Short mmCIF file of C-alpha atoms in Angstrom, two decimals:
data_model
loop_
_atom_site.label_atom_id
_atom_site.label_comp_id
_atom_site.label_asym_id
_atom_site.label_seq_id
_atom_site.Cartn_x
_atom_site.Cartn_y
_atom_site.Cartn_z
CA UNK G 1 -0.19 1.20 -19.11
CA UNK G 2 -1.81 2.06 -15.82
CA UNK G 3 0.26 4.39 -13.74
CA UNK G 4 -0.03 6.76 -10.80
CA UNK G 5 2.29 9.74 -10.60
CA UNK G 6 2.98 11.79 -7.52
CA UNK G 7 5.49 14.36 -8.75
CA UNK G 8 6.59 15.68 -5.36
CA UNK G 9 8.70 13.52 -3.05
CA UNK G 10 8.59 16.13 -0.32
CA UNK G 11 6.25 19.00 0.34
CA UNK G 12 6.90 21.43 3.19
CA UNK G 13 4.30 23.97 4.26
CA UNK G 14 3.80 26.16 7.30
CA UNK G 15 1.05 25.47 9.79
CA UNK G 16 -2.15 27.16 8.69
CA UNK G 17 -1.12 27.29 5.03
CA UNK G 18 -3.11 25.51 2.32
CA UNK G 19 -1.90 22.11 1.15
CA UNK G 20 -2.22 20.43 -2.22
CA UNK G 21 -0.69 17.01 -2.84
CA UNK G 22 -0.69 16.21 -6.52
CA UNK G 23 -1.73 12.91 -8.06
CA UNK G 24 -2.11 12.13 -11.74
CA UNK G 25 -3.12 8.80 -13.16
CA UNK G 26 -3.02 7.03 -16.47
CA UNK G 27 -5.96 4.74 -17.22
CA UNK G 28 -8.38 4.71 -20.11
CA UNK G 29 -11.35 3.22 -18.26
CA UNK G 30 -13.32 4.28 -15.19
CA UNK G 31 -10.88 4.44 -12.33
CA UNK G 32 -11.41 4.31 -8.63
CA UNK G 33 -8.99 6.52 -6.76
CA UNK G 34 -7.86 6.45 -3.15
CA UNK G 35 -5.59 8.40 -0.85
CA UNK G 36 -3.75 6.44 1.83
CA UNK G 37 -1.76 8.01 4.66
CA UNK G 38 1.06 6.63 6.74
CA UNK G 39 1.87 8.48 9.94
CA UNK G 40 5.26 7.96 11.54
CA UNK G 41 5.70 4.36 12.72
CA UNK G 42 2.11 3.50 11.85
CA UNK G 43 0.54 1.38 9.15
CA UNK G 44 -0.87 2.56 5.88
CA UNK G 45 -4.48 3.59 6.36
CA UNK G 46 -7.20 4.73 4.03
CA UNK G 47 -7.74 8.50 4.14
CA UNK G 48 -10.43 8.84 1.53
CA UNK G 49 -11.78 7.43 -1.71
CA UNK G 50 -13.32 9.36 -4.54
CA UNK G 51 -16.61 7.49 -4.67
CA UNK G 52 -17.36 8.53 -1.09
CA UNK G 53 -16.97 12.22 -1.86
CA UNK G 54 -16.32 12.85 1.81
CA UNK G 55 -13.97 15.02 3.78
CA UNK G 56 -11.71 13.32 6.30
CA UNK G 57 -9.61 15.33 8.76
CA UNK G 58 -10.31 18.38 6.64
CA UNK G 59 -8.90 16.77 3.48
CA UNK G 60 -10.82 16.58 0.22
CA UNK G 61 -9.99 15.24 -3.21
CA UNK G 62 -11.90 15.62 -6.43
CA UNK G 63 -11.53 13.33 -9.38
CA UNK G 64 -10.90 15.33 -12.55
CA UNK G 65 -11.24 12.95 -15.46
CA UNK G 66 -10.33 15.61 -18.01
CA UNK G 67 -6.99 16.24 -16.36
CA UNK G 68 -6.71 12.65 -15.02
CA UNK G 69 -5.96 14.04 -11.60
CA UNK G 70 -7.00 13.35 -8.01
CA UNK G 71 -5.21 16.02 -6.01
CA UNK G 72 -5.54 16.01 -2.22
CA UNK G 73 -6.29 19.37 -0.63
CA UNK G 74 -6.64 20.90 2.78
CA UNK G 75 -7.22 24.62 3.35
CA UNK G 76 -5.27 24.92 6.63
CA UNK G 77 -2.46 22.46 7.38
CA UNK G 78 -1.92 21.19 10.93
CA UNK G 79 1.31 19.81 12.38
CA UNK G 80 -0.36 16.44 12.91
CA UNK G 81 -0.89 16.18 9.14
CA UNK G 82 2.80 15.49 8.69
CA UNK G 83 3.00 12.01 7.14
CA UNK G 84 3.56 10.05 3.91
CA UNK G 85 0.65 10.25 1.51
CA UNK G 86 0.07 7.69 -1.23
CA UNK G 87 -2.34 8.00 -4.10
CA UNK G 88 -3.69 4.67 -5.41
CA UNK G 89 -5.70 3.58 -8.41
CA UNK G 90 -7.97 0.59 -8.78
CA UNK G 91 -8.98 -0.40 -12.30
CA UNK G 92 -11.99 -2.41 -11.24
CA UNK G 93 -10.05 -5.30 -9.80
CA UNK G 94 -8.33 -5.99 -6.52
CA UNK G 95 -4.98 -4.73 -7.82
CA UNK G 96 -4.15 -1.33 -6.46
CA UNK G 97 -1.55 0.71 -8.31
CA UNK G 98 0.27 3.04 -5.97
CA UNK G 99 2.20 6.22 -6.56
CA UNK G 100 5.64 6.67 -5.04
CA UNK G 101 4.26 8.82 -2.25
CA UNK G 102 4.72 12.39 -1.06
CA UNK G 103 6.11 13.23 2.35
CA UNK G 104 4.24 16.18 3.82
CA UNK G 105 6.03 18.21 6.47
CA UNK G 106 4.02 20.84 8.27
CA UNK G 107 6.30 23.36 9.93
CA UNK G 108 5.37 25.22 13.09
CA UNK U 1 -9.80 -5.87 16.56
CA UNK U 2 -6.06 -5.71 16.16
CA UNK U 3 -6.13 -5.24 12.41
CA UNK U 4 -3.74 -6.92 10.02
CA UNK U 5 -0.71 -8.30 11.81
CA UNK U 6 2.62 -8.97 10.19
CA UNK U 7 5.71 -10.55 11.64
CA UNK U 8 8.49 -10.14 11.92
CA UNK U 9 8.59 -6.38 11.53
CA UNK U 10 12.26 -6.50 10.61
CA UNK U 11 14.10 -9.43 9.10
CA UNK U 12 17.78 -9.67 8.23
CA UNK U 13 19.04 -12.46 6.03
CA UNK U 14 22.31 -13.27 4.30
CA UNK U 15 22.37 -13.97 0.59
CA UNK U 16 21.20 -17.50 -0.14
CA UNK U 17 19.09 -17.88 2.99
CA UNK U 18 15.33 -18.21 3.11
CA UNK U 19 12.94 -15.50 4.29
CA UNK U 20 9.47 -16.27 5.66
CA UNK U 21 7.06 -13.41 6.15
CA UNK U 22 3.78 -13.94 7.99
CA UNK U 23 0.49 -12.11 7.71
CA UNK U 24 -2.60 -12.56 9.86
CA UNK U 25 -5.57 -10.79 8.26
CA UNK U 26 -8.29 -8.92 10.07
CA UNK U 27 -10.55 -11.44 11.80
CA UNK U 28 -13.25 -12.48 9.37
CA UNK U 29 -11.35 -11.38 6.26
CA UNK U 30 -10.77 -14.15 3.76
CA UNK U 31 -8.87 -12.20 1.08
CA UNK U 32 -5.17 -11.43 1.43
CA UNK U 33 -2.92 -9.34 -0.80
CA UNK U 34 0.85 -8.97 -0.72
CA UNK U 35 2.67 -5.87 -1.95
CA UNK U 36 6.36 -5.05 -2.21
CA UNK U 37 7.85 -1.60 -1.84
CA UNK U 38 11.38 -1.19 -3.15
CA UNK U 39 13.35 1.87 -2.02
CA UNK U 40 12.08 5.09 -3.60
CA UNK U 41 9.17 3.29 -5.27
CA UNK U 42 5.45 2.83 -4.67
CA UNK U 43 3.85 -0.35 -3.41
CA UNK U 44 3.58 -2.96 -6.15
CA UNK U 45 1.05 -5.78 -6.18
CA UNK U 46 2.53 -9.26 -5.89
CA UNK U 47 -0.16 -11.82 -5.16
CA UNK U 48 -3.78 -12.23 -4.15
CA UNK U 49 -4.93 -15.22 -2.14
CA UNK U 50 -8.09 -16.58 -0.66
CA UNK U 51 -8.14 -19.38 1.86
CA UNK U 52 -6.22 -22.32 0.32
CA UNK U 53 -6.21 -20.69 -3.13
CA UNK U 54 -3.88 -18.46 -5.09
CA UNK U 55 -6.14 -16.27 -7.19
CA UNK U 56 -3.58 -14.06 -8.92
CA UNK U 57 0.19 -14.25 -8.65
CA UNK U 58 0.94 -12.16 -11.70
CA UNK U 59 3.01 -9.64 -9.74
CA UNK U 60 5.23 -12.19 -8.09
CA UNK U 61 8.64 -13.16 -9.53
CA UNK U 62 8.42 -16.61 -11.10
CA UNK U 63 11.41 -17.98 -9.26
CA UNK U 64 12.25 -18.16 -5.56
CA UNK U 65 8.97 -16.53 -4.43
CA UNK U 66 5.91 -18.42 -3.23
CA UNK U 67 2.85 -17.60 -1.17
CA UNK U 68 0.20 -19.54 0.66
CA UNK U 69 -2.87 -18.90 2.77
CA UNK U 70 -3.78 -22.16 4.51
CA UNK U 71 -7.15 -23.01 5.97
CA UNK U 72 -5.73 -22.45 9.42
CA UNK U 73 -3.03 -19.99 10.29
CA UNK U 74 -1.50 -16.94 8.69
CA UNK U 75 -0.62 -16.26 5.10
CA UNK U 76 3.06 -16.87 4.36
CA UNK U 77 5.23 -15.19 1.76
CA UNK U 78 8.36 -17.25 1.24
CA UNK U 79 11.49 -16.10 -0.52
CA UNK U 80 14.11 -18.75 -1.15
CA UNK U 81 17.81 -18.04 -1.74
CA UNK U 82 17.43 -14.34 -1.10
CA UNK U 83 19.50 -11.81 -3.04
CA UNK U 84 20.31 -8.19 -2.24
CA UNK U 85 17.62 -7.01 -4.66
CA UNK U 86 14.97 -8.61 -2.45
CA UNK U 87 15.63 -5.99 0.22
CA UNK U 88 12.35 -4.13 0.50
CA UNK U 89 9.31 -3.53 2.65
CA UNK U 90 6.65 -6.20 2.19
CA UNK U 91 3.10 -5.23 3.02
CA UNK U 92 0.12 -7.47 3.49
CA UNK U 93 -3.48 -6.27 3.16
CA UNK U 94 -6.80 -8.00 3.73
CA UNK U 95 -10.40 -7.42 2.80
CA UNK U 96 -13.65 -9.17 3.64
CA UNK U 97 -14.81 -9.32 0.05
CA UNK U 98 -13.04 -9.18 -3.26
CA UNK U 99 -13.59 -6.25 -5.52
CA UNK U 100 -12.45 -2.77 -6.21
CA UNK U 101 -15.12 -1.23 -4.01
CA UNK U 102 -13.84 -3.08 -1.00
CA UNK U 103 -11.25 -1.31 1.08
CA UNK U 104 -8.00 -3.13 1.69
CA UNK U 105 -6.66 -2.88 5.23
CA UNK U 106 -2.89 -2.86 5.48
CA UNK U 107 -0.51 -4.37 7.97
CA UNK U 108 2.54 -2.52 9.31
CA UNK U 109 4.86 -4.27 6.89
CA UNK U 110 7.98 -6.40 7.18
CA UNK U 111 11.25 -4.73 6.29
CA UNK U 112 13.60 -7.31 4.79
CA UNK U 113 17.30 -6.56 4.61
CA UNK U 114 19.57 -8.91 2.70
CA UNK U 115 23.24 -8.63 3.57
#
């Protein structure tokens, strides 16, 4: 079955510290992976997608097919990065499969 | 461009009442998707609609739930005879084209509380 796992409900880091939000997926085909972010009182918005191989707001994510992971990383966390982060998988159709989300808190 | 609009943002219903959730997609988008997020869970796909057509409703409960996307006006998700287990956040997303490479743009969600 297709599944996305985000093992951490809450991740707290200090400002300036590195951040890694974990995402593992289960899918036997060629997946397309996304990271969505939801800032306080705002809507879910796309942060980045693996096919773009881009860096947004200092965040990067690399698809590791061997480990079936798509971890989100940032070398130096900022307070404005505090938000809910959702990893999502598309299996080649319009159905996105979301993880349960990780709340990132960046402490001053 | 106001993005995807959903209303109401919060809806309270008593058991047995009907809930109507509205979604206006991004202007020019003809594909609408509804997701439900139960407490402590991720968003789960419910239904995919194009104008006047339901393309895939495999994620929607067979009873009490229905969805439409008329030629004119917003998409409507309708829940009849609500029960406490229907309490959740319901998100709508839209895209201009169908396909996995096309980004879905999300609305702010409607939080339904059933008393």
